[in-house]
Amino acid sequence: MKVLIQKISQPANRKLLLVFLSGFLILISLGVGKFWNLTSLKNVLMTFAALIAGTDIAIRAFRSLKNKHISIELLVTIAAGGALLIGEYWEAAAVTFLFIFGAYLEARTLNQTRKVLQNLIELVPTTVLVLRNGEQTEVNAWEVKKGETVVLKPGSRVAVDGEVIEGYSSIDESTITGESLPVEKEFGSQVFAGTVNLDGLIKIRAEQVGADTTLAKIIRRVEEAQDEKAPTQRFIERFAGWYTPFIIGLSFISYFITNDIHLALTLLVIGCPGALVISTPVSIVAGIGRAAKKGILIKGGEYLE
């Protein structure tokens, strides 16, 4: 039970649960209306679907307001609430469902990118054999010092960047270079952290350790790349900041002119550009994460675009 609660508490899993519950209620509601013509029950189920999906959106809208920021979530919340008030239960459920579904896709994409980073981190072994006082000593990878001699046995993974000073072997460097064929290493050859020593015993002089290795720089670069926004993404965020108050204001104006609350609230409902706002960051993060998984390093959203 505790494990289940922990899984549900994760953003992507929580949003997936909301998407599933809301979508299930919408389907049941449509079935009740079509096959049994129970309009009242259909409207109740649609209302519950809108509330389930819309609660998470409303919470985020409130948090943004506390930070003096008018977000797109606020527009969705007002539009969904207005649709319920005028009896457009299907519209309220559809708007909130689609928005929470988009939010789930974004959270899922971020999770996948984090898994890629975690896989990169796991390429570095936790312990290393080093020569100290003429004897082989097993130490933690972060305890290796520059200039120390690291012993690499066949099948072991390299933990530092360095130069071969003794021995001969083949090393799988696909994690760094993307090249699937092993590379022969001999005296004077360079080796990199995260690669795998295949068949021979070699000794290397540690030149870059810890956060200074090539692999560590790749991991750091991928993390930073997720935060670097592409021009389109920056434009969309600025657009959302102006668009939300504009649509809200326009709906108020339409109400004062026409005295038609249905028209004003309908304008709010159709004016929600949730998919537009979510699409760009999801695409950028997914592209960078997917490229990293394939061994391609992209410096940021700007360069991906």
Tab-separated table of C-alpha atoms in Angstrom:
chain	number	residue	atom	x	y	z
A	1	MET	CA	0.000	0.000	0.000
A	2	LYS	CA	2.847	2.358	0.887
A	3	VAL	CA	4.573	1.620	-2.428
A	4	LEU	CA	1.307	2.313	-4.290
A	5	ILE	CA	0.902	5.673	-2.534
A	6	GLN	CA	4.496	6.603	-3.394
A	7	LYS	CA	3.922	5.761	-7.065
A	8	ILE	CA	0.695	7.761	-7.226
A	9	SER	CA	2.413	10.740	-5.575
A	10	GLN	CA	4.780	11.017	-8.549
A	11	PRO	CA	3.571	13.776	-10.948
A	12	ALA	CA	3.357	11.608	-14.073
A	13	ASN	CA	1.570	8.756	-12.280
A	14	ARG	CA	-0.857	11.113	-10.535
A	15	LYS	CA	-1.745	12.803	-13.809
A	16	LEU	CA	-2.131	9.422	-15.505
A	17	LEU	CA	-4.613	8.400	-12.809
A	18	LEU	CA	-6.572	11.635	-13.320
A	19	VAL	CA	-6.566	11.101	-17.095
A	20	PHE	CA	-7.780	7.522	-16.676
A	21	LEU	CA	-10.558	8.367	-14.208
A	22	SER	CA	-11.746	11.405	-16.149
A	23	GLY	CA	-11.638	9.592	-19.491
A	24	PHE	CA	-13.436	6.565	-18.051
A	25	LEU	CA	-16.243	8.743	-16.682
A	26	ILE	CA	-16.559	10.561	-20.011
A	27	LEU	CA	-16.891	7.266	-21.883
A	28	ILE	CA	-19.458	5.949	-19.391
A	29	SER	CA	-21.353	9.231	-19.638
A	30	LEU	CA	-21.443	9.098	-23.439
A	31	GLY	CA	-22.635	5.493	-23.295
A	32	VAL	CA	-25.374	6.311	-20.772
A	33	GLY	CA	-26.599	9.173	-22.942
A	34	LYS	CA	-26.514	7.244	-26.208
A	35	PHE	CA	-27.898	3.841	-25.231
A	36	TRP	CA	-30.155	4.608	-22.250
A	37	ASN	CA	-30.941	8.291	-22.870
A	38	LEU	CA	-30.392	9.103	-19.188
A	39	THR	CA	-29.533	12.764	-19.635
A	40	SER	CA	-29.393	13.624	-15.924
A	41	LEU	CA	-26.975	10.783	-15.130
A	42	LYS	CA	-24.928	11.702	-18.195
A	43	ASN	CA	-24.571	15.296	-16.964
A	44	VAL	CA	-23.622	14.150	-13.447
A	45	LEU	CA	-20.906	11.855	-14.795
A	46	MET	CA	-19.569	14.611	-17.077
A	47	THR	CA	-19.482	16.983	-14.100
A	48	PHE	CA	-17.492	14.496	-12.035
A	49	ALA	CA	-15.108	13.958	-14.959
A	50	ALA	CA	-14.552	17.726	-15.215
A	51	LEU	CA	-13.994	18.036	-11.452
A	52	ILE	CA	-11.524	15.153	-11.335
A	53	ALA	CA	-9.418	16.525	-14.188
A	54	GLY	CA	-9.969	20.179	-13.309
A	55	THR	CA	-8.961	20.083	-9.624
A	56	ASP	CA	-5.267	19.618	-10.415
A	57	ILE	CA	-5.467	22.397	-13.023
A	58	ALA	CA	-7.212	24.754	-10.574
A	59	ILE	CA	-4.555	24.127	-7.906
A	60	ARG	CA	-1.793	25.064	-10.340
A	61	ALA	CA	-3.735	28.155	-11.416
A	62	PHE	CA	-4.082	29.243	-7.782
A	63	ARG	CA	-0.368	28.738	-7.137
A	64	SER	CA	0.470	30.853	-10.174
A	65	LEU	CA	-1.859	33.594	-8.958
A	66	LYS	CA	-0.110	33.564	-5.574
A	67	ASN	CA	3.111	34.259	-7.482
A	68	LYS	CA	1.347	37.117	-9.330
A	69	HIS	CA	1.334	35.231	-12.617
A	70	ILE	CA	-1.744	34.751	-14.788
A	71	SER	CA	-1.272	31.286	-16.275
A	72	ILE	CA	-3.098	29.367	-18.962
A	73	GLU	CA	-4.387	27.087	-16.182
A	74	LEU	CA	-6.435	30.010	-14.886
A	75	LEU	CA	-8.163	30.394	-18.245
A	76	VAL	CA	-8.908	26.660	-18.364
A	77	THR	CA	-10.270	26.727	-14.798
A	78	ILE	CA	-12.553	29.688	-15.458
A	79	ALA	CA	-13.692	28.242	-18.784
A	80	ALA	CA	-14.494	24.846	-17.280
A	81	GLY	CA	-16.319	26.408	-14.341
A	82	GLY	CA	-18.279	28.639	-16.678
A	83	ALA	CA	-19.216	25.705	-18.890
A	84	LEU	CA	-20.618	23.878	-15.855
A	85	LEU	CA	-22.610	26.966	-14.855
A	86	ILE	CA	-24.309	27.252	-18.228
A	87	GLY	CA	-24.972	23.516	-18.452
A	88	GLU	CA	-22.352	22.658	-21.076
A	89	TYR	CA	-21.115	19.637	-19.157
A	90	TRP	CA	-19.491	17.919	-22.122
A	91	GLU	CA	-17.428	21.020	-22.947
A	92	ALA	CA	-16.228	21.315	-19.332
A	93	ALA	CA	-15.183	17.664	-19.250
A	94	ALA	CA	-13.513	17.808	-22.672
A	95	VAL	CA	-11.489	20.967	-21.926
A	96	THR	CA	-10.169	19.707	-18.581
A	97	PHE	CA	-9.526	16.181	-19.869
A	98	LEU	CA	-7.496	17.373	-22.857
A	99	PHE	CA	-5.492	19.790	-20.739
A	100	ILE	CA	-4.668	17.240	-18.029
A	101	PHE	CA	-3.809	14.727	-20.750
A	102	GLY	CA	-1.334	17.224	-22.207
A	103	ALA	CA	0.105	17.827	-18.731
A	104	TYR	CA	0.513	14.060	-18.304
A	105	LEU	CA	2.396	13.802	-21.596
A	106	GLU	CA	4.731	16.588	-20.456
A	107	ALA	CA	5.357	14.922	-17.073
A	108	ARG	CA	5.902	11.544	-18.761
A	109	THR	CA	8.397	13.077	-21.184
A	110	LEU	CA	10.342	14.648	-18.317
A	111	ASN	CA	10.388	11.280	-16.535
A	112	GLN	CA	11.781	9.590	-19.616
A	113	THR	CA	14.500	12.214	-19.913
A	114	ARG	CA	15.418	11.744	-16.248
A	115	LYS	CA	15.665	7.997	-16.855
A	116	VAL	CA	18.065	8.674	-19.724
A	117	LEU	CA	20.199	10.782	-17.391
A	118	GLN	CA	20.017	8.094	-14.711
A	119	ASN	CA	21.172	5.494	-17.236
A	120	LEU	CA	24.123	7.710	-18.122
A	121	ILE	CA	25.003	8.139	-14.450
A	122	GLU	CA	24.876	4.378	-13.918
A	123	LEU	CA	27.554	3.911	-16.580
A	124	VAL	CA	30.163	5.007	-14.025
A	125	PRO	CA	31.228	2.201	-11.629
A	126	THR	CA	31.003	2.863	-7.899
A	127	THR	CA	34.378	1.282	-7.065
A	128	VAL	CA	37.784	1.346	-8.772
A	129	LEU	CA	41.058	-0.587	-8.451
A	130	VAL	CA	44.021	1.763	-7.966
A	131	LEU	CA	47.689	1.176	-7.234
A	132	ARG	CA	48.655	2.628	-3.872
A	133	ASN	CA	51.972	1.835	-2.240
A	134	GLY	CA	52.539	-0.824	-4.889
A	135	GLU	CA	49.357	-2.709	-4.047
A	136	GLN	CA	45.964	-2.896	-5.725
A	137	THR	CA	43.391	-1.169	-3.548
A	138	GLU	CA	39.643	-0.961	-4.180
A	139	VAL	CA	38.335	2.547	-3.513
A	140	ASN	CA	35.185	4.523	-4.265
A	141	ALA	CA	35.171	6.102	-7.723
A	142	TRP	CA	35.005	9.634	-6.314
A	143	GLU	CA	38.111	8.981	-4.176
A	144	VAL	CA	40.408	8.525	-7.164
A	145	LYS	CA	42.913	11.372	-7.477
A	146	LYS	CA	44.487	12.812	-10.588
A	147	GLY	CA	47.736	11.099	-11.446
A	148	GLU	CA	46.893	7.824	-9.733
A	149	THR	CA	47.222	4.541	-11.614
A	150	VAL	CA	43.920	2.761	-12.223
A	151	VAL	CA	43.902	-0.986	-12.977
A	152	LEU	CA	41.292	-2.141	-15.488
A	153	LYS	CA	40.522	-5.843	-15.621
A	154	PRO	CA	38.682	-7.466	-18.561
A	155	GLY	CA	34.959	-6.714	-18.405
A	156	SER	CA	35.333	-3.757	-16.049
A	157	ARG	CA	33.903	-0.309	-16.732
A	158	VAL	CA	36.178	2.739	-16.799
A	159	ALA	CA	35.569	5.324	-14.058
A	160	VAL	CA	38.015	8.074	-15.103
A	161	ASP	CA	39.404	9.734	-18.198
A	162	GLY	CA	43.059	8.875	-18.619
A	163	GLU	CA	46.002	7.583	-20.637
A	164	VAL	CA	47.080	3.963	-21.014
A	165	ILE	CA	50.523	3.488	-19.430
A	166	GLU	CA	50.710	-0.311	-19.534
A	167	GLY	CA	48.998	-3.209	-21.294
A	168	TYR	CA	46.894	-3.743	-24.405
A	169	SER	CA	43.132	-4.204	-24.787
A	170	SER	CA	40.009	-3.392	-26.783
A	171	ILE	CA	37.486	-0.966	-25.329
A	172	ASP	CA	33.820	-0.446	-26.181
A	173	GLU	CA	33.445	3.344	-26.485
A	174	SER	CA	29.883	3.342	-27.859
A	175	THR	CA	28.550	5.181	-24.798
A	176	ILE	CA	30.786	8.157	-25.613
A	177	THR	CA	31.336	8.104	-29.378
A	178	GLY	CA	28.366	6.052	-30.585
A	179	GLU	CA	30.783	3.763	-32.454
A	180	SER	CA	29.712	0.140	-31.997
A	181	LEU	CA	33.067	-1.430	-32.955
A	182	PRO	CA	35.636	-1.845	-30.137
A	183	VAL	CA	38.697	0.411	-30.237
A	184	GLU	CA	42.166	-1.005	-29.607
A	185	LYS	CA	44.078	0.646	-26.784
A	186	GLU	CA	47.801	0.543	-26.127
A	187	PHE	CA	50.472	2.675	-24.481
A	188	GLY	CA	49.609	6.365	-24.925
A	189	SER	CA	45.954	5.796	-25.923
A	190	GLN	CA	43.174	7.802	-24.296
A	191	VAL	CA	40.292	6.129	-22.455
A	192	PHE	CA	37.078	7.666	-21.146
A	193	ALA	CA	34.804	7.123	-18.169
A	194	GLY	CA	31.714	5.041	-18.920
A	195	THR	CA	33.434	2.871	-21.537
A	196	VAL	CA	34.023	-0.885	-21.089
A	197	ASN	CA	37.346	-2.745	-21.110
A	198	LEU	CA	36.666	-5.910	-23.101
A	199	ASP	CA	39.549	-8.379	-23.067
A	200	GLY	CA	42.914	-7.229	-21.728
A	201	LEU	CA	44.424	-6.000	-18.462
A	202	ILE	CA	45.557	-2.398	-18.749
A	203	LYS	CA	46.724	0.327	-16.425
A	204	ILE	CA	45.834	3.970	-16.982
A	205	ARG	CA	46.931	7.228	-15.463
A	206	ALA	CA	43.890	9.154	-14.211
A	207	GLU	CA	43.786	12.597	-15.863
A	208	GLN	CA	40.148	13.655	-15.307
A	209	VAL	CA	38.092	12.342	-12.399
A	210	GLY	CA	34.616	12.871	-10.955
A	211	ALA	CA	32.771	15.836	-12.439
A	212	ASP	CA	35.630	16.596	-14.859
A	213	THR	CA	35.271	13.430	-16.954
A	214	THR	CA	33.817	13.544	-20.458
A	215	LEU	CA	30.803	11.485	-19.392
A	216	ALA	CA	30.086	13.790	-16.430
A	217	LYS	CA	30.218	16.790	-18.760
A	218	ILE	CA	27.767	15.077	-21.126
A	219	ILE	CA	25.354	14.420	-18.247
A	220	ARG	CA	25.646	18.015	-17.048
A	221	ARG	CA	25.165	19.338	-20.575
A	222	VAL	CA	21.993	17.285	-21.084
A	223	GLU	CA	20.592	18.551	-17.758
A	224	GLU	CA	21.326	22.154	-18.711
A	225	ALA	CA	19.934	21.663	-22.219
A	226	GLN	CA	16.478	20.873	-20.822
A	227	ASP	CA	16.344	24.320	-19.217
A	228	GLU	CA	17.540	26.235	-22.277
A	229	LYS	CA	14.418	27.352	-24.089
A	230	ALA	CA	14.041	27.552	-27.822
A	231	PRO	CA	12.859	30.827	-29.427
A	232	THR	CA	9.459	29.290	-30.172
A	233	GLN	CA	9.100	28.145	-26.568
A	234	ARG	CA	9.935	31.617	-25.232
A	235	PHE	CA	7.446	33.159	-27.655
A	236	ILE	CA	4.688	30.707	-26.638
A	237	GLU	CA	5.224	31.474	-22.946
A	238	ARG	CA	5.046	35.225	-23.600
A	239	PHE	CA	1.995	34.616	-25.757
A	240	ALA	CA	0.253	32.698	-22.950
A	241	GLY	CA	1.027	35.499	-20.470
A	242	TRP	CA	-0.761	38.057	-22.652
A	243	TYR	CA	-3.377	35.810	-24.209
A	244	THR	CA	-4.979	34.602	-20.964
A	245	PRO	CA	-5.926	38.055	-19.572
A	246	PHE	CA	-6.910	39.162	-23.085
A	247	ILE	CA	-9.441	36.323	-23.498
A	248	ILE	CA	-10.797	36.827	-19.978
A	249	GLY	CA	-11.192	40.547	-20.632
A	250	LEU	CA	-12.779	39.912	-24.023
A	251	SER	CA	-15.365	37.593	-22.488
A	252	PHE	CA	-16.276	40.274	-19.922
A	253	ILE	CA	-16.642	42.853	-22.691
A	254	SER	CA	-18.835	40.525	-24.728
A	255	TYR	CA	-21.061	40.000	-21.690
A	256	PHE	CA	-21.434	43.735	-21.038
A	257	ILE	CA	-22.264	44.366	-24.707
A	258	THR	CA	-24.654	41.451	-25.275
A	259	ASN	CA	-25.736	40.644	-21.709
A	260	ASP	CA	-25.422	37.007	-22.797
A	261	ILE	CA	-23.566	34.962	-20.178
A	262	HIS	CA	-23.714	31.882	-22.412
A	263	LEU	CA	-21.875	33.719	-25.183
A	264	ALA	CA	-19.246	35.084	-22.781
A	265	LEU	CA	-18.529	31.711	-21.239
A	266	THR	CA	-18.525	30.007	-24.630
A	267	LEU	CA	-15.835	32.467	-25.701
A	268	LEU	CA	-13.750	31.383	-22.694
A	269	VAL	CA	-14.203	27.714	-23.532
A	270	ILE	CA	-13.199	27.972	-27.183
A	271	GLY	CA	-10.368	30.380	-26.345
A	272	CYS	CA	-8.296	27.853	-24.358
A	273	PRO	CA	-5.024	27.256	-26.246
A	274	GLY	CA	-3.816	24.562	-23.839
A	275	ALA	CA	-2.445	22.253	-26.515
A	276	LEU	CA	-0.539	25.116	-28.143
A	277	VAL	CA	1.151	26.142	-24.900
A	278	ILE	CA	2.066	22.586	-23.902
A	279	SER	CA	3.192	21.365	-27.328
A	280	THR	CA	6.514	23.226	-27.568
A	281	PRO	CA	8.131	22.351	-24.209
A	282	VAL	CA	7.025	18.716	-24.586
A	283	SER	CA	8.579	18.519	-28.048
A	284	ILE	CA	11.844	20.157	-26.962
A	285	VAL	CA	12.359	18.032	-23.861
A	286	ALA	CA	11.374	14.852	-25.707
A	287	GLY	CA	13.768	15.629	-28.551
A	288	ILE	CA	16.741	16.326	-26.279
A	289	GLY	CA	16.065	13.270	-24.128
A	290	ARG	CA	15.581	10.959	-27.085
A	291	ALA	CA	18.736	12.244	-28.755
A	292	ALA	CA	20.741	11.697	-25.552
A	293	LYS	CA	19.464	8.120	-25.399
A	294	LYS	CA	20.774	7.598	-28.929
A	295	GLY	CA	24.149	9.122	-28.067
A	296	ILE	CA	23.504	12.516	-29.679
A	297	LEU	CA	24.251	15.570	-27.521
A	298	ILE	CA	22.178	18.686	-28.256
A	299	LYS	CA	23.195	21.862	-26.454
A	300	GLY	CA	19.647	23.114	-25.962
A	301	GLY	CA	16.222	23.823	-27.397
A	302	GLU	CA	17.559	26.681	-29.497
A	303	TYR	CA	19.977	24.377	-31.321
A	304	LEU	CA	17.414	21.602	-31.633
A	305	GLU	CA	15.059	24.061	-33.321
